[in-house]
Short mmCIF file of C-alpha atoms and ligand atoms in Angstrom, two decimals:
data_model
loop_
_atom_site.label_atom_id
_atom_site.label_comp_id
_atom_site.label_asym_id
_atom_site.label_seq_id
_atom_site.Cartn_x
_atom_site.Cartn_y
_atom_site.Cartn_z
CA MET A 1338 2.26 15.09 -40.02
CA LEU A 1339 6.14 15.84 -39.34
CA ARG A 1340 6.18 17.50 -36.32
CA THR A 1341 10.09 18.11 -35.04
CA ARG A 1342 10.77 19.70 -31.71
CA SER A 1343 13.56 19.76 -29.04
CA ALA A 1344 14.15 20.92 -25.64
CA THR A 1345 17.50 19.95 -22.66
CA LEU A 1346 16.46 17.09 -20.29
CA PRO A 1347 16.38 18.80 -17.21
CA SER A 1348 18.94 17.43 -14.93
CA PRO A 1349 17.90 14.70 -12.97
CA SER A 1350 17.86 16.30 -9.40
CA SER A 1351 15.55 18.70 -11.03
CA TRP A 1352 13.03 17.51 -13.47
CA VAL A 1353 10.10 16.82 -10.78
CA LEU A 1354 10.41 21.13 -10.14
CA ALA A 1355 10.37 21.46 -13.63
CA ARG A 1356 7.27 19.27 -14.32
CA VAL A 1357 4.77 20.36 -11.56
CA SER A 1358 6.04 24.19 -13.50
CA CYS A 1359 5.37 23.41 -16.72
CA PRO A 1360 1.56 24.01 -17.44
CA ARG A 1361 1.48 22.59 -20.75
CA SER A 1362 2.16 18.81 -18.47
CA SER A 1363 -0.06 19.79 -16.53
CA PRO A 1364 -4.23 18.42 -17.99
CA ASN A 1365 -6.58 18.34 -15.68
CA LEU A 1366 -6.85 14.58 -14.69
CA SER A 1367 -9.31 14.36 -13.43
CA LEU A 1368 -7.10 12.58 -9.85
CA PRO A 1369 -9.58 11.58 -6.91
CA PRO A 1370 -10.59 14.43 -4.21
CA ARG A 1371 -8.22 13.74 -1.22
CA THR A 1372 -11.23 12.69 0.54
CA ARG A 1373 -10.69 8.89 -0.99
CA THR A 1374 -7.62 8.10 0.60
CA PHE A 1375 -9.18 5.91 2.15
CA THR A 1376 -7.32 7.57 5.42
CA THR A 1377 -9.59 6.48 8.30
CA THR A 1378 -10.04 3.18 9.86
CA THR A 1379 -13.98 3.52 9.71
CA LEU A 1380 -13.39 2.31 6.12
CA VAL A 1381 -11.66 -0.59 6.77
CA ALA A 1382 -13.70 -1.01 9.65
CA GLY A 1383 -16.98 -1.74 7.33
CA LYS A 1384 -14.91 -4.48 4.56
CA SER A 1385 -13.95 -7.65 5.86
CA GLY A 1386 -11.76 -10.37 3.78
CA SER A 1387 -10.11 -9.17 0.40
CA SER A 1388 -12.16 -6.25 1.01
CA ALA A 1389 -10.63 -5.03 3.80
CA ARG A 1390 -6.79 -6.68 2.60
CA TRP A 1391 -6.57 -3.90 0.03
CA LEU A 1392 -7.95 -0.64 1.90
CA GLN A 1393 -5.10 -1.51 4.62
CA ARG A 1394 -2.35 -1.95 1.72
CA GLN A 1395 -3.98 1.16 0.17
CA GLN A 1396 -4.10 2.96 3.04
CA HIS A 1397 -0.08 2.37 4.15
CA ASP A 1398 1.84 2.56 0.47
CA PRO A 1399 3.17 5.53 0.30
CA TYR A 1400 3.67 5.16 -3.65
CA VAL A 1401 -0.16 5.27 -3.29
CA ARG A 1402 -0.44 8.02 -0.87
CA SER A 1403 1.55 10.01 -2.92
CA ARG A 1404 0.39 9.82 -6.63
CA ALA A 1405 -3.23 11.10 -4.19
CA SER A 1406 -2.37 13.28 -2.06
CA GLY A 1407 1.46 15.00 -2.50
CA PRO A 1408 4.86 14.18 -3.70
CA LEU A 1409 7.41 11.09 -2.17
CA ASP A 1410 9.44 11.61 -4.94
CA ALA A 1411 7.55 13.00 -7.84
CA PRO A 1412 4.64 15.04 -8.26
CA ALA A 1413 0.98 13.95 -7.62
CA ALA A 1414 -1.45 14.12 -10.28
CA PHE A 1415 0.30 10.36 -12.01
CA VAL A 1416 -2.96 8.60 -13.20
CA SER A 1417 -1.67 5.00 -11.98
CA ARG A 1418 0.46 3.83 -9.43
CA SER A 1419 2.41 2.18 -12.57
CA ALA A 1420 3.69 5.85 -13.07
CA PHE A 1421 6.94 5.62 -10.20
CA LYS A 1422 8.34 2.09 -11.65
CA LEU A 1423 9.16 4.10 -14.81
CA LEU A 1424 10.53 6.38 -12.95
CA ASP A 1425 12.81 4.55 -10.64
CA LEU A 1426 13.63 2.87 -13.56
CA HIS A 1427 15.17 5.85 -15.25
CA LYS A 1428 16.04 7.36 -12.07
CA ALA A 1429 19.01 4.05 -11.58
CA ARG A 1430 20.58 5.14 -14.49
CA ARG A 1431 21.86 8.54 -13.02
CA GLY A 1432 25.12 8.63 -14.59
CA SER A 1433 24.52 7.41 -17.22
CA LEU A 1434 23.22 7.25 -20.68
CA PRO A 1435 19.52 8.77 -19.99
CA LEU A 1436 16.56 5.70 -19.92
CA LEU A 1437 14.53 8.46 -21.54
CA ARG A 1438 15.73 11.22 -23.64
CA PRO A 1439 14.75 14.45 -25.87
CA ASP A 1440 13.54 13.55 -29.01
CA MET A 1441 13.27 10.00 -28.66
CA VAL A 1442 10.34 7.90 -30.20
CA VAL A 1443 8.79 5.51 -28.01
CA VAL A 1444 5.88 2.73 -27.59
CA ASP A 1445 4.14 2.37 -24.77
CA LEU A 1446 2.12 -0.94 -24.69
CA GLY A 1447 -0.21 -1.38 -21.55
CA ALA A 1448 -0.53 3.03 -21.88
CA ALA A 1449 -3.73 3.18 -19.53
CA PRO A 1450 -4.84 4.91 -17.78
CA GLY A 1451 -1.60 7.09 -18.78
CA GLY A 1452 1.03 6.71 -15.70
CA TRP A 1453 3.79 5.75 -17.57
CA ILE A 1454 3.03 7.94 -20.92
CA GLN A 1455 2.78 10.74 -18.11
CA ALA A 1456 6.09 9.80 -16.52
CA ALA A 1457 7.60 9.37 -19.75
CA ASP A 1458 7.17 13.09 -20.64
CA SER A 1459 7.61 14.06 -17.59
CA VAL A 1460 11.35 13.68 -18.85
CA LEU A 1461 10.93 14.48 -21.90
CA GLN A 1462 8.95 17.87 -21.72
CA GLY A 1463 7.01 17.32 -24.76
CA SER A 1464 10.61 16.56 -27.06
CA GLY A 1465 10.10 13.32 -28.45
CA THR A 1466 6.56 11.13 -30.00
CA ILE A 1467 5.33 8.79 -27.65
CA VAL A 1468 2.67 6.24 -28.74
CA GLY A 1469 1.04 4.27 -26.00
CA VAL A 1470 -1.84 1.42 -26.93
CA ASP A 1471 -4.03 -0.38 -24.43
CA LEU A 1472 -7.52 -2.29 -24.31
CA LEU A 1473 -8.89 0.68 -21.87
CA LYS A 1474 -9.09 3.91 -22.44
CA LEU A 1475 -6.86 6.48 -21.08
CA GLN A 1476 -7.79 8.55 -17.98
CA HIS A 1477 -9.29 12.05 -19.25
CA GLY A 1478 -6.04 14.63 -20.60
CA VAL A 1479 -3.90 12.15 -20.36
CA GLY A 1480 -3.21 12.09 -24.72
CA ALA A 1481 -3.90 15.74 -25.47
CA ALA A 1482 -0.05 16.44 -24.43
CA GLU A 1483 2.05 17.46 -27.66
CA GLY A 1484 4.01 14.88 -28.45
CA VAL A 1485 1.84 12.05 -27.64
CA GLN A 1486 -0.71 9.63 -29.57
CA PHE A 1487 -3.07 6.65 -28.47
CA VAL A 1488 -4.53 3.29 -30.06
CA GLN A 1489 -7.06 2.36 -28.48
CA GLY A 1490 -7.82 -2.04 -29.09
CA ASP A 1491 -5.72 -5.25 -28.48
CA PHE A 1492 -2.10 -5.07 -29.04
CA LEU A 1493 -2.73 -9.59 -30.39
CA ASP A 1494 -4.15 -7.70 -32.95
CA PRO A 1495 -2.41 -6.93 -36.09
CA LYS A 1496 -4.78 -4.50 -37.81
CA VAL A 1497 -4.18 -2.93 -34.08
CA GLN A 1498 -0.62 -3.16 -34.73
CA ALA A 1499 -1.03 -1.45 -38.16
CA ARG A 1500 -3.20 2.20 -36.41
CA LEU A 1501 -0.65 2.18 -34.70
CA LYS A 1502 2.37 1.97 -37.70
CA GLU A 1503 0.51 4.59 -38.70
CA ALA A 1504 0.84 6.55 -36.06
CA LEU A 1505 3.99 6.25 -35.25
CA LEU A 1506 4.52 7.29 -39.49
CA ASP A 1507 1.76 10.26 -38.84
CA MET A 1508 3.97 11.41 -35.48
CA SER A 1509 7.36 11.44 -36.73
CA GLY A 1510 8.20 10.70 -40.24
CA ASP A 1511 8.77 6.88 -39.66
CA THR A 1512 7.85 3.69 -38.14
CA LYS A 1513 11.32 3.13 -36.13
CA VAL A 1514 11.49 3.46 -32.38
CA ASP A 1515 13.72 3.98 -30.28
CA LEU A 1516 12.46 3.00 -26.65
CA VAL A 1517 9.50 -0.43 -26.83
CA LEU A 1518 8.20 -0.16 -23.39
CA SER A 1519 5.42 -2.74 -22.02
CA ASP A 1520 3.67 -2.77 -18.45
CA MET A 1521 1.21 -5.26 -20.74
CA MET A 1522 -0.43 -7.56 -18.01
CA ALA A 1523 -4.57 -9.55 -18.87
CA ASN A 1524 -6.12 -9.21 -15.18
CA THR A 1525 -4.31 -11.86 -12.89
CA SER A 1526 -6.37 -14.94 -11.20
CA GLY A 1527 -4.04 -16.12 -8.80
CA ASN A 1528 -3.78 -19.18 -10.43
CA ASN A 1529 -0.17 -18.78 -11.39
CA THR A 1530 0.68 -20.80 -14.67
CA ARG A 1531 -2.70 -19.44 -15.82
CA ASP A 1532 -0.90 -16.00 -15.27
CA GLY A 1533 2.27 -16.52 -16.59
CA ALA A 1534 0.98 -17.87 -19.60
CA LEU A 1535 -0.74 -14.96 -20.21
CA SER A 1536 1.76 -12.56 -19.30
CA LEU A 1537 4.24 -14.46 -21.28
CA GLU A 1538 2.00 -14.05 -25.11
CA LEU A 1539 2.07 -10.01 -24.25
CA CYS A 1540 6.36 -10.21 -23.49
CA GLU A 1541 6.45 -12.22 -26.92
CA ALA A 1542 4.47 -10.08 -28.77
CA ALA A 1543 5.99 -6.98 -27.46
CA LEU A 1544 9.75 -8.11 -28.37
CA ALA A 1545 7.79 -8.80 -32.13
CA PHE A 1546 7.52 -5.31 -32.30
CA ALA A 1547 10.49 -4.23 -30.85
CA VAL A 1548 12.26 -6.56 -33.62
CA GLN A 1549 10.83 -5.04 -35.96
CA HIS A 1550 10.78 -1.41 -35.13
CA LEU A 1551 14.27 -0.77 -32.84
CA SER A 1552 17.55 -0.22 -34.65
CA PRO A 1553 20.77 -2.06 -33.82
CA ILE A 1554 23.57 -0.55 -32.21
CA ARG A 1555 26.95 -0.82 -33.22
CA ARG A 1556 28.20 1.07 -30.60
CA ALA A 1557 27.99 1.57 -26.50
CA THR A 1558 27.42 5.66 -26.43
CA LYS A 1559 29.24 8.33 -25.17
CA VAL A 1560 28.02 9.29 -21.37
CA VAL A 1561 27.54 12.96 -21.43
CA THR A 1562 25.31 14.81 -19.21
CA PRO A 1563 21.79 16.20 -20.82
CA SER A 1564 24.04 19.95 -21.18
CA GLY A 1565 26.76 18.12 -22.51
CA ARG A 1566 28.61 18.05 -20.16
CA PRO A 1567 31.11 14.80 -19.79
CA THR A 1568 29.51 13.25 -16.42
CA ALA A 1569 30.76 12.10 -13.60
CA ALA A 1570 32.06 8.53 -15.15
CA GLU A 1571 33.97 10.63 -17.90
CA GLY A 1572 34.85 8.58 -20.98
CA SER A 1573 32.61 6.12 -19.53
CA LYS A 1574 30.56 4.46 -22.38
CA SER A 1575 26.79 3.05 -21.84
CA LEU A 1576 24.44 1.28 -24.24
CA PRO A 1577 21.13 2.58 -25.00
CA ILE A 1578 17.92 0.82 -23.30
CA GLN A 1579 15.75 -0.05 -26.29
CA PHE A 1580 13.28 -2.77 -25.07
CA ILE A 1581 11.62 -3.13 -21.13
CA VAL A 1582 9.19 -5.53 -20.84
CA LYS A 1583 6.42 -6.88 -17.60
CA HIS A 1584 6.90 -10.31 -17.70
CA PHE A 1585 5.01 -11.59 -14.44
CA ALA A 1586 6.71 -14.66 -12.87
CA SER A 1587 6.41 -18.54 -13.68
CA GLU A 1588 8.51 -21.21 -15.23
CA SER A 1589 8.97 -19.30 -18.40
CA THR A 1590 10.94 -16.86 -17.07
CA GLU A 1591 13.90 -18.50 -17.51
CA ALA A 1592 13.60 -19.26 -21.77
CA PHE A 1593 12.02 -16.17 -22.19
CA ARG A 1594 15.05 -14.31 -20.83
CA LYS A 1595 17.09 -16.75 -23.61
CA GLU A 1596 15.19 -15.49 -26.09
CA LEU A 1597 15.57 -11.58 -25.08
CA ALA A 1598 19.59 -12.38 -24.92
CA ARG A 1599 19.18 -13.35 -28.13
CA TYR A 1600 18.40 -9.95 -29.71
CA PHE A 1601 20.27 -7.53 -27.18
CA ARG A 1602 23.61 -6.90 -25.77
CA GLN A 1603 22.28 -6.59 -21.93
CA VAL A 1604 19.79 -7.83 -20.70
CA LYS A 1605 18.24 -7.99 -16.98
CA TRP A 1606 15.75 -8.60 -14.58
CA VAL A 1607 14.82 -5.50 -12.20
CA LYS A 1608 12.44 -5.01 -9.18
CA PRO A 1609 11.81 -1.43 -9.65
CA PRO A 1610 11.29 -0.49 -5.15
CA SER A 1611 7.83 0.81 -6.33
CA SER A 1612 7.05 -2.84 -7.75
CA ARG A 1613 4.99 -4.19 -4.88
CA LYS A 1614 7.18 -6.59 -3.04
CA ASP A 1615 4.28 -9.35 -3.37
CA SER A 1616 4.13 -9.11 -6.56
CA ARG A 1617 5.68 -11.63 -8.96
CA GLU A 1618 5.58 -8.98 -11.44
CA GLY A 1619 8.91 -7.71 -12.82
CA PHE A 1620 10.76 -5.96 -15.96
CA PHE A 1621 13.68 -7.32 -18.46
CA VAL A 1622 15.35 -4.14 -19.30
CA CYS A 1623 17.40 -4.44 -22.32
CA ALA A 1624 19.98 -2.68 -23.28
CA GLY A 1625 21.66 -3.02 -26.56
CA PHE A 1626 19.48 -4.06 -29.78
CA LYS A 1627 21.51 -6.59 -31.85
CA GLY A 1628 19.60 -6.66 -34.59
CA LYS A 1629 17.01 -8.90 -36.05
CA GLN A 1630 18.36 -13.01 -36.33
CA SER A 1631 17.91 -15.89 -37.67
CA ALA A 1632 15.92 -18.94 -36.43
CA GLU A 1633 19.45 -20.79 -36.20
CA THR A 1634 21.20 -18.75 -33.51
CA GLU A 1635 21.45 -20.06 -30.73
CA PRO A 1636 20.11 -19.01 -27.48
CA ALA A 1637 22.27 -16.18 -25.31
CA GLU A 1638 23.72 -18.02 -22.19
CA GLN A 1639 24.08 -14.68 -19.68
CA ALA A 1640 24.01 -15.23 -16.31
CA PRO A 1641 20.77 -14.19 -14.81
CA ALA A 1642 21.23 -11.33 -12.82
CA GLN A 1643 18.58 -9.09 -11.05
CA ASP A 1644 19.48 -5.23 -9.83
CA ASP A 1645 17.62 -3.28 -6.75
CA LEU A 1646 17.41 -0.44 -7.69
CA GLU A 1647 17.18 1.45 -4.69
CA SER A 1648 21.50 0.70 -4.25
CA SER A 1649 22.74 0.70 -7.49
CA VAL A 1650 23.24 1.70 -11.63
CA PHE A 1651 22.36 -0.92 -13.76
CA PHE A 1652 24.16 -1.06 -16.67
C1 SAM B 1110 -0.71 -2.25 -15.43
S1 SAM B 1110 -1.47 -1.79 -16.55
C2 SAM B 1110 -0.94 -1.02 -17.67
C3 SAM B 1110 -0.58 0.83 -16.41
C4 SAM B 1110 0.02 1.89 -17.41
N1 SAM B 1110 1.40 1.64 -17.29
C5 SAM B 1110 0.09 2.78 -16.42
O1 SAM B 1110 1.40 3.52 -15.97
O2 SAM B 1110 -1.60 4.34 -16.66
C6 SAM B 1110 -2.22 -3.03 -17.91
C7 SAM B 1110 -2.19 -2.78 -19.08
O3 SAM B 1110 -2.47 -3.61 -19.92
C8 SAM B 1110 -3.30 -3.42 -20.72
N2 SAM B 1110 -3.39 -4.43 -21.46
C9 SAM B 1110 -3.86 -6.25 -21.62
N3 SAM B 1110 -3.92 -6.85 -22.08
C10 SAM B 1110 -3.65 -6.06 -23.41
C11 SAM B 1110 -3.76 -6.30 -24.97
N4 SAM B 1110 -3.74 -7.81 -25.04
N5 SAM B 1110 -3.56 -5.33 -25.28
C12 SAM B 1110 -3.31 -3.83 -25.57
N6 SAM B 1110 -3.47 -3.58 -23.73
C13 SAM B 1110 -2.98 -4.94 -23.01
C14 SAM B 1110 -4.58 -3.08 -19.60
O4 SAM B 1110 -5.51 -2.90 -20.73
C15 SAM B 1110 -3.94 -2.68 -19.16
O5 SAM B 1110 -4.82 -1.06 -18.69
#
């Protein structure tokens, strides 16, 4: 079924309110009640070692508290803390071509329990198409929004990728995608070499999918606000971000960055403020897809870059 929707993207300062007031975007998310937000020290006192440290970290994490009990700078009721990472990446594009734009077709790899789907949907407001994939199920209610479909299975399995293509055809009448997001990660073991290798395998699979399904960008886009008015940086041009992939930093990080730079005009390694400082995760944010490359193409040279999203807009 081909769906056509359109909606005006709320301005960056108003989308949070718009999300809260939109009944379609307020599914029963089965969030834990407030009493389960670990607000007493007695919970920690009964635990030892890593459990106590985990509880203490949860207790002091503003994103966890916001998710379960009220707004930090985004609505409560996201099913995962990860939702804030996508929102950080989206907000970092303020005044530039937004990451999430009306009528986009978005693929969300490693979608469960569904925080990124909710975050993307809260911006797109029902305009656009989001297809998620994960080994695990989405949390109850997340996949029920209009324009959202979910495929459960191992993304590394070609049959699952075939189902993903069918879902795209069903939703948008095409297998072309505007934005590929990957937050996929296997359970970390604490062994950085092993975890890095697992992460890289998922990153490579996500990149291969992106190369097959993204359209090359021939030129930068003039930046206008969602209402059509020129931005403060009138006349400035911006390449659309087309691929974001979570990567667990390891000795392969630089080689993977070079590989990405063969396919994208701009590649940045970004650690959003909501990503835990002690985590080795970061996101490669890639803009301006160049198209498929022949096997002989030399890896592109590009200076490594990391953006502090708290202080800057990237690209
Ligand atoms: C950090 S979680 C994603 C959180 C999600 N973005 C959210 O906002 O709720 C990583 C996810 O990657 C998924 N994953 C890991 N390997 C996968 C694979 N081979 N195929 C599909 N999903 C995978 C895991 O099941 C897990 O749900």
